[in-house]
Short mmCIF file of C-alpha atoms in Angstrom, two decimals:
data_model
loop_
_atom_site.label_atom_id
_atom_site.label_comp_id
_atom_site.label_asym_id
_atom_site.label_seq_id
_atom_site.Cartn_x
_atom_site.Cartn_y
_atom_site.Cartn_z
CA MET A 1 -4.22 5.27 -18.27
CA PRO A 2 -3.05 8.53 -19.91
CA LEU A 3 -1.05 11.03 -17.91
CA PRO A 4 -3.22 13.92 -16.64
CA PRO A 5 -2.17 17.36 -17.95
CA THR A 6 -1.70 18.62 -14.38
CA LEU A 7 0.78 15.85 -13.64
CA ARG A 8 2.55 16.44 -16.95
CA GLY A 9 2.85 20.11 -15.95
CA ALA A 10 4.23 19.15 -12.53
CA ALA A 11 6.82 16.92 -14.22
CA ILE A 12 7.82 19.78 -16.52
CA VAL A 13 8.16 22.12 -13.52
CA GLN A 14 10.28 19.53 -11.71
CA ALA A 15 12.51 19.19 -14.78
CA ALA A 16 12.82 22.99 -15.00
CA GLU A 17 13.86 23.06 -11.34
CA SER A 18 16.48 20.46 -12.14
CA LEU A 19 17.82 22.72 -14.88
CA VAL A 20 17.88 25.73 -12.52
CA VAL A 21 19.88 23.76 -9.94
CA LEU A 22 22.22 22.56 -12.69
CA ALA A 23 22.72 26.16 -13.85
CA ALA A 24 23.54 27.23 -10.28
CA ALA A 25 26.00 24.34 -9.99
CA VAL A 26 27.69 25.34 -13.24
CA LEU A 27 27.95 28.96 -12.02
CA ALA A 28 29.50 27.70 -8.77
CA GLY A 29 31.96 25.63 -10.82
CA VAL A 30 32.89 28.63 -12.97
CA ASP A 31 33.42 30.73 -9.85
CA ALA A 32 35.60 28.00 -8.33
CA ALA A 33 37.66 27.66 -11.50
CA SER A 34 38.17 31.43 -11.84
CA GLY A 35 39.21 31.80 -8.19
CA GLN A 36 36.15 33.78 -7.12
CA SER A 37 35.03 31.10 -4.65
CA TYR A 38 35.81 31.50 -0.93
CA HIS A 39 37.92 28.35 -1.10
CA VAL A 40 38.57 26.35 -4.23
CA ASN A 41 37.77 23.08 -2.45
CA SER A 42 34.40 24.36 -1.21
CA GLY A 43 33.56 25.61 -4.70
CA ILE A 44 34.34 22.21 -6.16
CA ALA A 45 32.28 20.46 -3.48
CA LEU A 46 29.36 22.82 -4.05
CA THR A 47 29.53 22.12 -7.77
CA VAL A 48 29.52 18.35 -7.25
CA ILE A 49 26.64 18.53 -4.77
CA GLY A 50 24.70 20.77 -7.17
CA VAL A 51 25.16 18.40 -10.09
CA LEU A 52 24.06 15.43 -7.94
CA ALA A 53 21.01 17.38 -6.72
CA ALA A 54 20.10 18.28 -10.31
CA ALA A 55 20.35 14.62 -11.28
CA ALA A 56 18.09 13.64 -8.35
CA LEU A 57 15.52 16.27 -9.34
CA ALA A 58 15.60 15.03 -12.93
CA TRP A 59 15.02 11.47 -11.68
CA ILE A 60 12.00 12.67 -9.68
CA ALA A 61 10.69 14.50 -12.77
CA ARG A 62 10.97 11.27 -14.72
CA GLY A 63 9.06 9.44 -11.98
CA LEU A 64 6.30 12.06 -12.17
CA ALA A 65 6.16 11.76 -15.95
CA GLN A 66 5.62 8.01 -15.50
CA ALA A 67 3.06 8.54 -12.68
CA ARG A 68 5.18 6.58 -10.20
CA ARG A 69 3.78 6.65 -6.66
CA TRP A 70 7.19 7.09 -5.04
CA SER A 71 7.74 10.40 -6.85
CA ARG A 72 4.92 12.32 -5.12
CA THR A 73 6.56 12.92 -1.72
CA PRO A 74 10.03 13.92 -3.02
CA ALA A 75 8.37 16.24 -5.54
CA LEU A 76 6.23 17.90 -2.86
CA LEU A 77 9.26 18.31 -0.60
CA THR A 78 11.18 19.81 -3.52
CA GLN A 79 8.44 22.41 -4.01
CA LEU A 80 8.41 23.22 -0.29
CA PHE A 81 12.18 23.60 -0.17
CA LEU A 82 12.30 25.66 -3.35
CA GLY A 83 9.57 27.96 -2.05
CA ILE A 84 11.50 28.56 1.17
CA VAL A 85 14.73 29.19 -0.73
CA GLY A 86 12.85 31.55 -3.05
CA ILE A 87 11.56 33.58 -0.09
CA TYR A 88 15.09 33.85 1.31
CA LEU A 89 16.34 34.98 -2.10
CA LEU A 90 13.62 37.62 -2.31
CA GLN A 91 14.48 38.86 1.20
CA GLY A 92 18.13 39.05 0.12
CA HIS A 93 17.14 41.26 -2.84
CA ARG A 94 17.97 38.57 -5.41
CA LEU A 95 14.79 39.11 -7.39
CA ASP A 96 16.08 37.31 -10.47
CA TRP A 97 16.48 33.91 -8.76
CA GLY A 98 13.86 34.53 -6.05
CA ILE A 99 10.91 35.21 -8.34
CA VAL A 100 11.76 32.22 -10.53
CA SER A 101 12.02 29.97 -7.46
CA VAL A 102 8.74 31.06 -5.90
CA VAL A 103 6.83 30.84 -9.21
CA LEU A 104 8.21 27.37 -9.95
CA ALA A 105 7.35 26.18 -6.43
CA ALA A 106 3.78 27.51 -6.71
CA LEU A 107 3.30 25.91 -10.13
CA GLY A 108 4.76 22.64 -8.87
CA PHE A 109 2.46 22.57 -5.84
CA ALA A 110 -0.56 23.40 -8.00
CA GLY A 111 0.25 20.63 -10.46
CA LEU A 112 0.97 18.02 -7.80
CA LEU A 113 -2.02 18.79 -5.58
CA ALA A 114 -4.57 18.98 -8.38
CA PRO A 115 -7.14 16.17 -8.05
CA PRO A 116 -6.23 14.44 -11.36
CA SER A 117 -2.57 14.34 -10.32
CA MET A 118 -3.42 13.02 -6.87
CA ARG A 119 -5.57 10.27 -8.39
CA ALA A 120 -2.80 9.30 -10.79
CA LEU A 121 -0.11 9.26 -8.09
CA THR A 122 -2.09 7.60 -5.30
CA GLY A 123 -4.18 5.19 -7.35
CA ASP A 124 -7.90 5.64 -7.74
CA GLU A 125 -8.92 3.27 -4.95
CA GLN A 126 -12.34 4.79 -4.31
CA ALA A 127 -13.43 4.32 -7.92
CA ALA A 128 -11.96 0.82 -8.01
CA THR A 129 -13.88 -0.30 -4.93
CA ALA A 130 -17.16 1.48 -5.72
CA GLY A 131 -20.06 -0.97 -5.57
CA ARG A 132 -18.04 -3.59 -3.68
CA PRO A 133 -18.33 -4.05 0.09
CA ALA A 134 -15.29 -3.13 2.14
CA PRO A 135 -13.31 -5.96 3.74
CA ALA A 136 -14.72 -7.08 7.12
CA GLY A 137 -11.70 -5.89 9.08
CA ASP A 138 -11.75 -2.40 7.61
CA GLN A 139 -13.82 -0.55 10.20
CA ALA A 140 -12.74 2.90 9.00
CA ARG A 141 -14.62 2.56 5.70
CA GLN A 142 -17.67 1.11 7.44
CA GLY A 143 -18.08 4.13 9.68
CA GLY A 144 -16.49 2.52 12.74
CA LYS A 145 -18.92 -0.41 12.88
CA PRO A 146 -17.46 -3.72 14.05
CA PRO A 147 -17.29 -6.53 11.53
CA ALA A 148 -20.52 -8.48 11.13
CA THR A 149 -19.24 -11.87 12.24
CA GLY A 150 -21.92 -12.70 14.83
CA ARG A 151 -19.49 -12.84 17.76
CA LYS A 152 -18.11 -10.26 20.13
CA THR A 153 -14.71 -8.85 19.47
CA SER A 154 -12.07 -8.49 22.16
CA PRO A 155 -10.10 -5.31 22.82
CA PRO A 156 -6.97 -4.78 20.73
CA GLY A 157 -3.98 -6.77 21.92
CA ARG A 158 -6.06 -9.40 23.73
CA LYS A 159 -7.03 -12.79 22.34
CA PRO A 160 -10.71 -13.74 22.47
CA PRO A 161 -11.52 -16.48 25.00
CA ALA A 162 -11.77 -20.01 23.72
CA PRO A 163 -15.33 -21.39 23.44
CA GLY A 164 -16.60 -22.61 26.84
CA ARG A 165 -13.96 -20.72 28.87
CA LYS A 166 -14.33 -17.67 31.07
CA PRO A 167 -12.46 -14.53 30.01
CA PRO A 168 -9.37 -13.70 32.09
CA ALA A 169 -9.78 -11.45 35.14
CA PRO A 170 -8.84 -7.80 34.65
CA ALA A 171 -5.52 -6.52 35.95
CA PRO A 172 -5.56 -5.31 39.59
CA GLY A 173 -6.73 -1.73 39.87
CA ARG A 174 -8.59 -1.70 36.56
CA LYS A 175 -12.29 -1.85 35.99
CA GLN A 176 -13.62 -4.42 33.63
CA ALA A 177 -15.29 -2.97 30.53
CA ARG A 178 -18.82 -4.12 29.85
#
């Protein structure tokens, strides 16, 4: 099945976010090397964490580009986090990074939540099962109707009585359901 354009766009946005995080990590590394970081050790740690985060975002982008189901949730969480960070950047008067962050987050959400992307990432189960009856135990798809087996079902967590035996008495203090 070909990759929907909306999912391809979401993968491109995710890759762009990876590049933005990598650029921020490189800037943190340059600041640490030039002595402009609060502490050299914290600047080095921030650079390492940034590079690892950029690699993780690139891995998620690759998963999206291959329509892997596992990539949907991390990609959505990335967009949520980036949108929140973008709002903080805008409130801190960092319009350069803030606008880019908010726009990327909005584009990422739009691409991921578009119906073709959702079908590609969740599997098109409704189309695959169209025309076939749902399994007997799946009451949710049958509108809450019990399975058509010709016998009564017992409440959840209780075994049905064996043929020819009386059902067990209810617990003291409880009314028996009819």
